[in-house]
CSV table of C-alpha atoms in Angstrom, one decimal:
chain,number,residue,atom,x,y,z
A,81,MET,CA,0.0,0.0,0.0
A,82,ASP,CA,1.5,3.3,-1.1
A,83,ILE,CA,0.7,7.0,-0.4
A,84,ILE,CA,-2.0,7.0,-3.2
A,85,ASP,CA,-3.8,4.0,-1.7
A,86,LYS,CA,-3.7,5.8,1.7
A,87,LYS,CA,-5.2,8.9,0.2
A,88,ILE,CA,-7.9,6.9,-1.5
A,89,LEU,CA,-8.8,5.3,1.8
A,90,GLU,CA,-8.9,8.7,3.6
A,91,ILE,CA,-11.2,10.0,0.9
A,92,LEU,CA,-13.5,7.0,1.1
A,93,GLN,CA,-13.6,7.2,4.9
A,94,GLU,CA,-14.8,10.8,4.6
A,95,ASP,CA,-17.3,10.1,1.8
A,96,SER,CA,-17.7,6.6,0.4
A,97,MET,CA,-20.0,8.0,-2.3
A,98,LYS,CA,-17.1,9.8,-4.0
A,99,THR,CA,-16.6,8.5,-7.5
A,100,ALA,CA,-13.3,7.3,-9.0
A,101,LYS,CA,-13.6,10.3,-11.3
A,102,GLU,CA,-13.8,12.7,-8.4
A,103,MET,CA,-10.9,11.0,-6.6
A,104,ALA,CA,-8.8,11.0,-9.8
A,105,SER,CA,-9.3,14.8,-10.1
A,106,LYS,CA,-8.4,15.4,-6.5
A,107,LEU,CA,-5.3,13.1,-6.7
A,108,SER,CA,-4.2,14.3,-10.2
A,109,LEU,CA,-4.6,10.8,-11.7
A,110,THR,CA,-6.9,9.3,-14.3
A,111,THR,CA,-10.0,7.3,-13.4
A,112,THR,CA,-8.7,3.9,-14.4
A,113,PRO,CA,-5.9,3.6,-11.9
A,114,ILE,CA,-8.1,4.9,-9.1
A,115,TYR,CA,-10.8,2.3,-10.0
A,116,GLU,CA,-8.1,-0.5,-10.1
A,117,ARG,CA,-6.6,0.6,-6.8
A,118,ILE,CA,-10.1,0.6,-5.1
A,119,LYS,CA,-10.8,-2.9,-6.5
A,120,LYS,CA,-7.4,-4.1,-5.2
A,121,LEU,CA,-8.1,-2.6,-1.7
A,122,GLU,CA,-11.6,-4.4,-1.7
A,123,ASN,CA,-10.2,-7.7,-2.9
A,124,SER,CA,-7.4,-7.6,-0.3
A,125,GLY,CA,-10.0,-7.1,2.5
A,126,ILE,CA,-8.7,-3.7,3.5
A,127,ILE,CA,-12.0,-2.2,2.4
A,128,LYS,CA,-14.5,-4.5,4.2
A,129,GLN,CA,-17.8,-2.9,3.2
A,130,TYR,CA,-19.5,0.4,2.4
A,131,VAL,CA,-22.3,1.5,4.8
A,132,ALA,CA,-24.6,4.4,5.5
A,133,ILE,CA,-24.0,6.0,9.0
A,134,LEU,CA,-27.4,6.8,10.4
A,135,ASP,CA,-28.4,9.5,12.9
A,136,ALA,CA,-29.5,7.6,16.0
A,137,ASP,CA,-31.1,10.6,17.5
A,138,LEU,CA,-33.4,11.2,14.5
A,139,LEU,CA,-34.3,7.5,14.6
A,140,GLY,CA,-35.2,7.6,18.2
A,141,LYS,CA,-32.4,5.3,19.3
A,142,ASP,CA,-30.4,7.9,21.3
A,143,ILE,CA,-29.7,5.9,24.5
A,144,ILE,CA,-26.3,4.2,24.4
A,145,VAL,CA,-25.3,1.7,27.1
A,146,PHE,CA,-22.0,0.0,27.6
A,147,MET,CA,-22.3,-3.3,29.3
A,148,SER,CA,-19.2,-4.7,31.1
A,149,ILE,CA,-19.8,-8.4,31.5
A,150,THR,CA,-18.0,-11.1,33.5
A,151,ILE,CA,-18.6,-14.7,32.7
A,152,LYS,CA,-18.6,-17.7,35.1
A,153,ASP,CA,-16.9,-20.4,33.0
A,154,HIS,CA,-14.0,-19.5,30.8
A,155,HIS,CA,-13.6,-23.0,29.2
A,156,ALA,CA,-13.5,-22.6,25.4
A,157,SER,CA,-16.9,-24.3,24.7
A,158,LYS,CA,-18.7,-22.3,27.4
A,159,ARG,CA,-17.0,-19.0,26.4
A,160,ASN,CA,-17.8,-19.6,22.7
A,161,ASP,CA,-21.5,-20.4,23.5
A,162,PHE,CA,-21.7,-17.1,25.4
A,163,VAL,CA,-20.0,-15.2,22.5
A,164,LYS,CA,-22.5,-16.7,20.0
A,165,GLN,CA,-25.5,-15.8,22.1
A,166,MET,CA,-24.3,-12.2,22.6
A,167,GLN,CA,-23.5,-11.8,18.8
A,168,ASN,CA,-27.1,-13.0,18.0
A,169,LEU,CA,-28.7,-10.2,20.1
A,170,ALA,CA,-29.7,-7.5,17.6
A,171,PRO,CA,-29.2,-4.5,19.9
A,172,VAL,CA,-25.6,-5.4,20.4
A,173,THR,CA,-23.8,-3.1,17.9
A,174,GLU,CA,-20.2,-3.7,19.2
A,175,PHE,CA,-18.8,-6.5,21.2
A,176,TYR,CA,-15.3,-6.9,22.6
A,177,HIS,CA,-13.3,-9.4,24.6
A,178,THR,CA,-11.4,-7.3,27.1
A,179,SER,CA,-8.7,-7.5,29.8
A,180,GLY,CA,-9.2,-6.1,33.3
A,181,SER,CA,-12.0,-6.4,35.7
A,182,TYR,CA,-14.5,-7.5,33.2
A,183,ASP,CA,-14.3,-10.1,30.4
A,184,PHE,CA,-16.4,-8.5,27.7
A,185,LEU,CA,-17.7,-5.1,26.7
A,186,ALA,CA,-20.9,-4.7,24.7
A,187,LYS,CA,-22.4,-1.5,23.2
A,188,VAL,CA,-26.1,-1.4,22.8
A,189,ARG,CA,-28.6,1.3,21.6
A,190,PHE,CA,-32.2,1.8,22.6
A,191,GLY,CA,-35.0,4.4,22.4
A,192,SER,CA,-35.7,4.3,26.2
A,193,ILE,CA,-34.4,3.0,29.5
A,194,LYS,CA,-37.5,0.7,29.6
A,195,GLU,CA,-36.3,-0.9,26.3
A,196,TYR,CA,-32.9,-1.5,27.8
A,197,ARG,CA,-34.5,-3.0,31.0
A,198,ASN,CA,-36.6,-5.4,28.9
A,199,PHE,CA,-33.5,-6.4,26.9
A,200,LEU,CA,-31.7,-7.2,30.1
A,201,LEU,CA,-34.5,-9.2,31.6
A,202,ASP,CA,-35.8,-10.9,28.5
A,203,ASP,CA,-32.6,-11.5,26.4
A,204,VAL,CA,-29.4,-11.1,28.4
A,205,ALA,CA,-30.8,-12.9,31.5
A,206,SER,CA,-31.4,-16.0,29.5
A,207,ILE,CA,-27.7,-16.4,28.9
A,208,SER,CA,-26.6,-18.8,31.7
A,209,ASN,CA,-22.8,-18.2,31.8
A,210,ILE,CA,-23.0,-14.5,32.9
A,211,SER,CA,-21.6,-13.8,36.4
A,212,ASP,CA,-21.9,-10.0,36.5
A,213,ILE,CA,-23.0,-7.1,34.4
A,214,GLU,CA,-22.2,-3.4,35.0
A,215,SER,CA,-24.2,-1.0,32.8
A,216,GLN,CA,-22.9,2.5,32.0
A,217,ILE,CA,-25.5,4.7,30.4
A,218,VAL,CA,-23.9,7.4,28.1
A,219,LEU,CA,-25.0,10.9,29.2
A,220,GLU,CA,-23.4,12.6,26.2
A,221,GLU,CA,-21.7,11.3,23.1
A,222,ILE,CA,-18.8,13.7,22.7
A,223,LYS,CA,-16.9,12.1,19.9
A,224,TYR,CA,-17.8,9.3,17.5
A,225,SER,CA,-15.9,8.2,14.5
A,226,THR,CA,-15.6,5.2,12.3
A,227,LYS,CA,-12.3,6.6,10.8
A,228,ILE,CA,-9.1,4.6,11.1
A,229,LEU,CA,-5.9,6.7,10.9
A,230,ILE,CA,-3.7,5.5,8.2
């Protein structure tokens, strides 16, 4: 990956709707090499997918909760069962295995605290390997970015 590839990635992270023609103009190249470089970046897996980033506030999903979770049994099969069950929960938008006091961190979004309570009682409580959950409700989202510095 060279400097041109990095510039293409920066442009796409800002606006994935930019055309190869627009990028070519900005980078003083022709359209064909830009298109070929994008295809190479896609085929190599560096570009995983293109998405629309939605405004959660306008959609009524403005409550963010971080769930710090500890599991009881860390044996591979029990841990993997827990991970699969958490991954299958639609409100879980991000899920990480972490070090420290807790084993996992999950990010969820809801339209109300009651929705979150119902999620905890109806969905998460059915997962048997959970030992402890600490919930942190976000009061204000100060910075959010999907951008990766290159």
